[in-house]
mmCIF file of C-alpha atoms in Angstrom:
data_model
loop_
_atom_site.group_PDB
_atom_site.id
_atom_site.type_symbol
_atom_site.label_atom_id
_atom_site.label_comp_id
_atom_site.label_asym_id
_atom_site.label_seq_id
_atom_site.Cartn_x
_atom_site.Cartn_y
_atom_site.Cartn_z
ATOM 1 C CA UNK A 1 157.038 231.082 -29.804
ATOM 2 C CA UNK A 2 157.847 232.849 -26.525
ATOM 3 C CA UNK A 3 157.227 231.444 -23.062
ATOM 4 C CA UNK A 4 153.972 233.445 -22.643
ATOM 5 C CA UNK A 5 152.564 232.017 -25.857
ATOM 6 C CA UNK A 6 153.771 228.489 -25.188
ATOM 7 C CA UNK A 7 152.015 228.749 -21.766
ATOM 8 C CA UNK A 8 148.709 229.928 -23.409
ATOM 9 C CA UNK A 9 149.135 227.018 -26.015
ATOM 10 C CA UNK A 10 149.609 224.450 -23.176
ATOM 11 C CA UNK A 11 146.648 225.909 -21.301
ATOM 12 C CA UNK A 12 144.464 225.725 -24.367
ATOM 13 C CA UNK A 13 145.636 222.138 -24.922
ATOM 14 C CA UNK A 14 144.870 221.243 -21.420
ATOM 15 C CA UNK A 15 141.321 222.722 -21.789
ATOM 16 C CA UNK A 16 140.741 220.662 -24.893
ATOM 17 C CA UNK A 17 141.875 217.493 -23.329
ATOM 18 C CA UNK A 18 139.725 217.974 -20.281
ATOM 19 C CA UNK A 19 136.673 218.138 -22.577
ATOM 20 C CA UNK A 20 137.441 214.685 -23.961
ATOM 21 C CA UNK A 21 135.347 212.655 -21.562
ATOM 22 C CA UNK A 22 133.904 209.104 -21.896
ATOM 23 C CA UNK A 23 130.262 209.069 -23.153
ATOM 24 C CA UNK A 24 127.437 207.653 -21.189
ATOM 25 C CA UNK A 25 124.710 205.794 -22.986
ATOM 26 C CA UNK A 26 121.071 207.060 -23.334
ATOM 27 C CA UNK A 27 119.977 204.251 -21.161
ATOM 28 C CA UNK A 28 120.977 203.674 -17.446
ATOM 29 C CA UNK A 29 124.206 201.633 -16.835
ATOM 30 C CA UNK A 30 122.233 199.473 -14.401
ATOM 31 C CA UNK A 31 120.267 198.301 -17.261
ATOM 32 C CA UNK A 32 123.458 197.192 -18.969
ATOM 33 C CA UNK A 33 124.059 193.911 -17.085
ATOM 34 C CA UNK A 34 120.413 192.987 -16.792
ATOM 35 C CA UNK A 35 119.818 193.205 -20.543
ATOM 36 C CA UNK A 36 123.128 191.460 -21.269
ATOM 37 C CA UNK A 37 122.205 188.710 -18.789
ATOM 38 C CA UNK A 38 118.915 188.139 -20.598
ATOM 39 C CA UNK A 39 120.740 187.934 -23.946
ATOM 40 C CA UNK A 40 123.239 185.446 -22.428
ATOM 41 C CA UNK A 41 120.405 183.481 -21.037
ATOM 42 C CA UNK A 42 118.687 183.306 -24.419
ATOM 43 C CA UNK A 43 121.957 182.114 -25.949
ATOM 44 C CA UNK A 44 122.223 179.281 -23.552
ATOM 45 C CA UNK A 45 118.616 178.483 -23.945
ATOM 46 C CA UNK A 46 118.877 178.132 -27.807
ATOM 47 C CA UNK A 47 122.128 175.904 -27.317
ATOM 48 C CA UNK A 48 120.313 173.518 -24.870
ATOM 49 C CA UNK A 49 117.167 173.598 -27.056
ATOM 50 C CA UNK A 50 119.190 172.699 -30.345
ATOM 51 C CA UNK A 51 121.028 169.916 -28.599
ATOM 52 C CA UNK A 52 117.522 168.588 -27.122
ATOM 53 C CA UNK A 53 115.926 168.894 -30.632
ATOM 54 C CA UNK A 54 118.727 167.039 -32.428
ATOM 55 C CA UNK A 55 118.735 164.222 -29.848
ATOM 56 C CA UNK A 56 114.872 163.888 -29.929
ATOM 57 C CA UNK A 57 114.623 164.112 -33.775
ATOM 58 C CA UNK A 58 117.448 161.515 -34.108
ATOM 59 C CA UNK A 59 115.575 159.230 -31.763
ATOM 60 C CA UNK A 60 112.168 159.651 -33.410
ATOM 61 C CA UNK A 61 113.734 159.176 -36.896
ATOM 62 C CA UNK A 62 115.176 155.915 -35.749
ATOM 63 C CA UNK A 63 112.004 154.742 -34.179
ATOM 64 C CA UNK A 64 110.131 155.571 -37.312
ATOM 65 C CA UNK A 65 112.530 153.816 -39.594
ATOM 66 C CA UNK A 66 112.460 150.709 -37.353
ATOM 67 C CA UNK A 67 108.688 150.764 -37.200
ATOM 68 C CA UNK A 68 108.394 151.032 -41.119
ATOM 69 C CA UNK A 69 110.936 148.201 -41.687
ATOM 70 C CA UNK A 70 109.372 145.868 -39.207
ATOM 71 C CA UNK A 71 105.767 146.588 -40.385
ATOM 72 C CA UNK A 72 104.960 143.519 -42.703
ATOM 73 C CA UNK A 73 101.760 145.471 -44.073
ATOM 74 C CA UNK A 74 103.941 148.093 -45.889
ATOM 75 C CA UNK A 75 105.209 147.245 -49.404
ATOM 76 C CA UNK A 76 109.053 147.011 -49.886
ATOM 77 C CA UNK A 77 109.071 149.816 -52.461
ATOM 78 C CA UNK A 78 107.259 152.144 -50.020
ATOM 79 C CA UNK A 79 109.829 151.200 -47.319
ATOM 80 C CA UNK A 80 112.745 152.006 -49.665
ATOM 81 C CA UNK A 81 111.063 155.196 -50.795
ATOM 82 C CA UNK A 82 110.491 156.363 -47.334
ATOM 83 C CA UNK A 83 114.044 155.599 -46.224
ATOM 84 C CA UNK A 84 115.480 157.280 -49.286
ATOM 85 C CA UNK A 85 113.248 160.314 -48.426
ATOM 86 C CA UNK A 86 114.447 160.533 -44.887
ATOM 87 C CA UNK A 87 118.116 159.869 -45.862
ATOM 88 C CA UNK A 88 117.898 162.555 -48.553
ATOM 89 C CA UNK A 89 116.413 164.982 -46.265
ATOM 90 C CA UNK A 90 119.210 164.365 -43.692
ATOM 91 C CA UNK A 91 121.832 164.838 -46.241
ATOM 92 C CA UNK A 92 120.385 168.118 -47.514
ATOM 93 C CA UNK A 93 119.998 169.329 -43.934
ATOM 94 C CA UNK A 94 123.618 168.612 -43.001
ATOM 95 C CA UNK A 95 124.717 170.344 -46.257
ATOM 96 C CA UNK A 96 122.768 173.501 -45.496
ATOM 97 C CA UNK A 97 123.977 173.551 -41.906
ATOM 98 C CA UNK A 98 127.747 173.042 -43.001
ATOM 99 C CA UNK A 99 127.380 175.822 -45.800
ATOM 100 C CA UNK A 100 125.986 178.244 -43.162
ATOM 101 C CA UNK A 101 128.724 177.516 -40.738
ATOM 102 C CA UNK A 102 131.516 177.962 -43.549
ATOM 103 C CA UNK A 103 129.886 181.292 -44.609
ATOM 104 C CA UNK A 104 129.569 182.684 -41.230
ATOM 105 C CA UNK A 105 133.365 181.926 -40.615
ATOM 106 C CA UNK A 106 134.567 183.479 -43.964
ATOM 107 C CA UNK A 107 131.977 186.145 -44.857
ATOM 108 C CA UNK A 108 132.933 189.149 -42.670
ATOM 109 C CA UNK A 109 130.126 191.368 -43.852
ATOM 110 C CA UNK A 110 127.288 188.750 -43.836
ATOM 111 C CA UNK A 111 125.014 190.587 -41.315
ATOM 112 C CA UNK A 112 122.621 193.219 -42.290
ATOM 113 C CA UNK A 113 123.326 196.826 -41.539
ATOM 114 C CA UNK A 114 121.374 197.973 -38.312
ATOM 115 C CA UNK A 115 119.793 201.333 -38.491
ATOM 116 C CA UNK B 1 139.522 189.621 -6.861
ATOM 117 C CA UNK B 2 142.384 189.254 -9.267
ATOM 118 C CA UNK B 3 141.362 189.245 -12.925
ATOM 119 C CA UNK B 4 142.982 185.891 -13.730
ATOM 120 C CA UNK B 5 141.249 184.254 -10.859
ATOM 121 C CA UNK B 6 137.932 185.877 -11.981
ATOM 122 C CA UNK B 7 138.544 184.539 -15.642
ATOM 123 C CA UNK B 8 139.315 181.140 -14.263
ATOM 124 C CA UNK B 9 135.855 181.081 -12.471
ATOM 125 C CA UNK B 10 134.174 182.337 -15.577
ATOM 126 C CA UNK B 11 135.707 179.395 -17.508
ATOM 127 C CA UNK B 12 134.079 177.181 -15.116
ATOM 128 C CA UNK B 13 130.683 178.903 -15.790
ATOM 129 C CA UNK B 14 130.555 181.322 -12.831
ATOM 130 C CA UNK B 15 128.020 184.031 -13.938
ATOM 131 C CA UNK B 16 128.639 186.115 -10.881
ATOM 132 C CA UNK B 17 132.337 186.387 -11.705
ATOM 133 C CA UNK B 18 131.250 187.412 -15.281
ATOM 134 C CA UNK B 19 128.985 190.130 -14.003
ATOM 135 C CA UNK B 20 131.905 191.628 -12.069
ATOM 136 C CA UNK B 21 134.078 191.553 -15.152
ATOM 137 C CA UNK B 22 131.199 193.102 -17.359
ATOM 138 C CA UNK B 23 130.730 195.851 -14.760
ATOM 139 C CA UNK B 24 134.414 196.513 -14.649
ATOM 140 C CA UNK B 25 134.711 196.921 -18.450
ATOM 141 C CA UNK B 26 131.219 198.018 -19.654
ATOM 142 C CA UNK B 27 131.911 201.792 -19.915
ATOM 143 C CA UNK B 28 135.279 201.196 -21.801
ATOM 144 C CA UNK B 29 133.578 198.599 -24.064
ATOM 145 C CA UNK B 30 130.668 200.974 -24.727
ATOM 146 C CA UNK B 31 132.992 203.688 -25.754
ATOM 147 C CA UNK B 32 135.105 201.452 -28.070
ATOM 148 C CA UNK B 33 131.971 200.374 -29.638
ATOM 149 C CA UNK B 34 130.738 204.012 -30.015
ATOM 150 C CA UNK B 35 133.854 204.914 -31.925
ATOM 151 C CA UNK B 36 133.055 202.216 -34.589
ATOM 152 C CA UNK B 37 129.242 202.342 -34.573
ATOM 153 C CA UNK B 38 129.044 206.271 -34.201
ATOM 154 C CA UNK B 39 125.482 205.706 -32.845
ATOM 155 C CA UNK B 40 124.539 205.239 -29.210
ATOM 156 C CA UNK B 41 121.883 202.411 -29.768
ATOM 157 C CA UNK B 42 124.232 200.486 -31.958
ATOM 158 C CA UNK B 43 127.202 201.046 -29.448
ATOM 159 C CA UNK B 44 124.983 199.464 -26.730
ATOM 160 C CA UNK B 45 124.082 196.410 -28.922
ATOM 161 C CA UNK B 46 127.566 195.868 -30.442
ATOM 162 C CA UNK B 47 129.288 196.260 -26.955
ATOM 163 C CA UNK B 48 126.876 193.691 -25.490
ATOM 164 C CA UNK B 49 127.329 191.278 -28.423
ATOM 165 C CA UNK B 50 131.072 191.608 -27.788
ATOM 166 C CA UNK B 51 130.561 190.503 -24.201
ATOM 167 C CA UNK B 52 128.358 187.571 -25.419
ATOM 168 C CA UNK B 53 131.159 186.532 -27.939
ATOM 169 C CA UNK B 54 133.753 186.882 -25.359
ATOM 170 C CA UNK B 55 131.696 184.712 -22.948
ATOM 171 C CA UNK B 56 131.308 182.022 -25.622
ATOM 172 C CA UNK B 57 135.069 182.031 -26.425
ATOM 173 C CA UNK B 58 136.459 182.552 -22.803
ATOM 174 C CA UNK B 59 137.672 178.922 -22.785
ATOM 175 C CA UNK B 60 140.123 179.553 -25.391
ATOM 176 C CA UNK B 61 141.348 182.818 -23.685
ATOM 177 C CA UNK B 62 144.766 182.873 -22.189
ATOM 178 C CA UNK B 63 144.311 183.660 -18.462
ATOM 179 C CA UNK B 64 147.590 185.281 -18.285
ATOM 180 C CA UNK B 65 146.851 187.937 -20.813
ATOM 181 C CA UNK B 66 145.004 191.054 -20.079
ATOM 182 C CA UNK B 67 141.341 190.837 -20.863
ATOM 183 C CA UNK B 68 140.457 194.236 -22.210
ATOM 184 C CA UNK B 69 142.590 194.123 -25.385
ATOM 185 C CA UNK B 70 141.026 190.817 -26.260
ATOM 186 C CA UNK B 71 137.530 192.211 -25.624
ATOM 187 C CA UNK B 72 138.398 195.273 -27.862
ATOM 188 C CA UNK B 73 139.341 193.065 -30.748
ATOM 189 C CA UNK B 74 136.108 191.174 -30.343
ATOM 190 C CA UNK B 75 134.042 194.389 -30.235
ATOM 191 C CA UNK B 76 135.832 195.815 -33.244
ATOM 192 C CA UNK B 77 135.271 192.683 -35.306
ATOM 193 C CA UNK B 78 131.628 192.577 -34.247
ATOM 194 C CA UNK B 79 131.220 196.333 -35.198
ATOM 195 C CA UNK B 80 133.013 195.851 -38.664
ATOM 196 C CA UNK B 81 131.089 192.727 -39.496
ATOM 197 C CA UNK B 82 127.807 194.563 -38.933
ATOM 198 C CA UNK B 83 128.480 197.311 -41.438
ATOM 199 C CA UNK B 84 129.328 196.487 -45.070
ATOM 200 C CA UNK B 85 132.180 198.010 -46.633
ATOM 201 C CA UNK B 86 130.354 200.944 -48.401
ATOM 202 C CA UNK B 87 128.511 201.708 -45.125
ATOM 203 C CA UNK B 88 131.691 201.657 -43.164
ATOM 204 C CA UNK B 89 132.814 204.648 -45.292
ATOM 205 C CA UNK B 90 129.574 206.603 -44.349
ATOM 206 C CA UNK B 91 130.233 205.710 -40.633
ATOM 207 C CA UNK B 92 133.814 207.246 -40.927
ATOM 208 C CA UNK B 93 132.258 210.500 -42.212
ATOM 209 C CA UNK B 94 129.751 210.836 -39.488
ATOM 210 C CA UNK B 95 130.487 212.778 -36.383
ATOM 211 C CA UNK B 96 131.998 211.072 -33.336
ATOM 212 C CA UNK B 97 129.296 211.126 -30.656
ATOM 213 C CA UNK B 98 130.501 213.186 -27.685
ATOM 214 C CA UNK B 99 129.187 213.569 -24.173
ATOM 215 C CA UNK B 100 125.574 214.884 -24.587
ATOM 216 C CA UNK B 101 125.163 218.234 -22.905
ATOM 217 C CA UNK B 102 121.384 218.944 -22.679
ATOM 218 C CA UNK B 103 120.902 219.925 -19.045
ATOM 219 C CA UNK B 104 119.791 223.548 -18.454
ATOM 220 C CA UNK B 105 122.582 223.844 -15.876
ATOM 221 C CA UNK B 106 125.190 223.370 -18.494
ATOM 222 C CA UNK B 107 126.233 226.864 -19.968
ATOM 223 C CA UNK B 108 125.702 227.679 -23.592
ATOM 224 C CA UNK B 109 129.340 228.363 -23.807
ATOM 225 C CA UNK B 110 130.234 224.764 -22.741
ATOM 226 C CA UNK B 111 127.764 223.443 -25.330
ATOM 227 C CA UNK B 112 129.314 225.601 -28.001
ATOM 228 C CA UNK B 113 132.722 224.248 -26.973
ATOM 229 C CA UNK B 114 131.599 220.708 -27.273
ATOM 230 C CA UNK B 115 130.181 221.383 -30.754
ATOM 231 C CA UNK B 116 133.427 222.846 -31.732
ATOM 232 C CA UNK B 117 135.293 219.959 -30.379
ATOM 233 C CA UNK B 118 133.247 217.483 -32.358
ATOM 234 C CA UNK B 119 133.823 219.504 -35.510
ATOM 235 C CA UNK B 120 137.572 219.350 -34.886
ATOM 236 C CA UNK B 121 137.595 215.693 -34.006
ATOM 237 C CA UNK B 122 135.789 214.892 -37.163
ATOM 238 C CA UNK B 123 138.308 216.743 -39.249
ATOM 239 C CA UNK B 124 141.188 214.584 -38.050
ATOM 240 C CA UNK B 125 142.352 211.698 -40.062
ATOM 241 C CA UNK B 126 141.206 208.181 -38.931
ATOM 242 C CA UNK B 127 144.465 207.196 -37.269
ATOM 243 C CA UNK B 128 144.339 210.400 -34.943
ATOM 244 C CA UNK B 129 140.784 210.023 -34.120
ATOM 245 C CA UNK B 130 141.178 206.455 -33.148
ATOM 246 C CA UNK B 131 144.121 207.132 -30.830
ATOM 247 C CA UNK B 132 142.401 210.018 -29.216
ATOM 248 C CA UNK B 133 139.228 208.064 -28.787
ATOM 249 C CA UNK B 134 141.027 204.843 -27.366
ATOM 250 C CA UNK B 135 142.876 207.090 -24.858
ATOM 251 C CA UNK B 136 140.314 209.664 -23.638
ATOM 252 C CA UNK B 137 136.994 208.003 -24.345
ATOM 253 C CA UNK B 138 137.721 204.362 -23.884
ATOM 254 C CA UNK B 139 140.227 205.298 -21.166
ATOM 255 C CA UNK B 140 142.639 202.718 -22.370
ATOM 256 C CA UNK B 141 146.193 202.728 -20.877
ATOM 257 C CA UNK B 142 149.227 203.077 -23.170
ATOM 258 C CA UNK B 143 149.990 199.521 -22.658
ATOM 259 C CA UNK B 144 146.377 198.475 -23.812
ATOM 260 C CA UNK B 145 146.494 200.664 -26.879
ATOM 261 C CA UNK B 146 150.064 199.424 -27.875
ATOM 262 C CA UNK B 147 148.648 195.815 -27.552
ATOM 263 C CA UNK B 148 145.513 196.396 -29.669
ATOM 264 C CA UNK B 149 147.296 198.594 -32.365
ATOM 265 C CA UNK B 150 150.378 196.384 -32.296
ATOM 266 C CA UNK B 151 152.797 199.415 -31.862
ATOM 267 C CA UNK B 152 155.502 200.046 -29.096
ATOM 268 C CA UNK B 153 154.256 202.111 -26.150
ATOM 269 C CA UNK B 154 156.714 204.939 -27.163
ATOM 270 C CA UNK B 155 155.129 205.161 -30.573
ATOM 271 C CA UNK B 156 151.641 205.376 -29.007
ATOM 272 C CA UNK B 157 152.810 208.279 -26.772
ATOM 273 C CA UNK B 158 154.213 210.247 -29.594
ATOM 274 C CA UNK B 159 151.222 209.553 -31.961
ATOM 275 C CA UNK B 160 148.964 210.716 -29.221
ATOM 276 C CA UNK B 161 150.938 213.819 -28.660
ATOM 277 C CA UNK B 162 150.769 214.712 -32.441
ATOM 278 C CA UNK B 163 146.975 213.835 -32.433
ATOM 279 C CA UNK B 164 146.416 216.167 -29.605
ATOM 280 C CA UNK B 165 148.330 218.957 -31.220
ATOM 281 C CA UNK B 166 146.447 218.396 -34.497
ATOM 282 C CA UNK B 167 143.132 218.421 -32.617
ATOM 283 C CA UNK B 168 144.174 221.773 -30.844
ATOM 284 C CA UNK B 169 144.853 223.227 -34.263
ATOM 285 C CA UNK B 170 141.585 222.285 -35.806
ATOM 286 C CA UNK B 171 139.766 223.530 -32.582
ATOM 287 C CA UNK B 172 141.483 226.804 -32.733
ATOM 288 C CA UNK B 173 140.391 227.381 -36.390
ATOM 289 C CA UNK B 174 136.829 227.012 -35.406
ATOM 290 C CA UNK B 175 137.119 229.596 -32.475
#
């Protein structure tokens, strides 16, 4: 390749490189932060809601168990049955949550394909 | 504001500092996501989810390290986890989205050239496509690319050189 051809080659390469520009989204860049902020806010909201729900349900569960145990009108077998029901539900709930957490950590392709 | 100071503030829950960081990297993040998602709508969502995941995990981030290579890894993982293995193959085959030229002011010649470039880029192997995309679309520095790909800067430079040459060859074939 002589100097002239080399120069042409370099000019062409420069032309191609100049065409490689970052792409802008279809939406406006100004929307980016506002929609991201909304998603972040929703995430924080869910975390607070979940903590609140766990604390409230735990409190109500204990109150319910206490109320049933202390109620002399309720038969002993009904008390045992109810406590077993509640205990079983808690075990199942924890087991499902633990399985979901383990799965989300190990399964790389668990989410659905978005179209 | 220094990036390390900004990240320290974010660790303490400062949303304004996070907004500054997001605005600084959103274009790069979007273009990284675009490479893996190959679709503008998905790239928007994937890059935003990347920022959400980064915000959730920022407490474990080493303030002394550069932020963008870390964000890049999060975005890449997010994109890969969205597409099942077989679908990922389809994604690789689809054209890389380039700057949309649809204004009447843009010449027909320029539009043709862009189409030709897109065709040429799609014919490159994945390694060359990735390095060109990271350098020219995500506008990452050699240092950042070397960190995310785990290769020395010199290797990045030479790989980019060969990738550009290969791109030019493919581009000229379509001329």
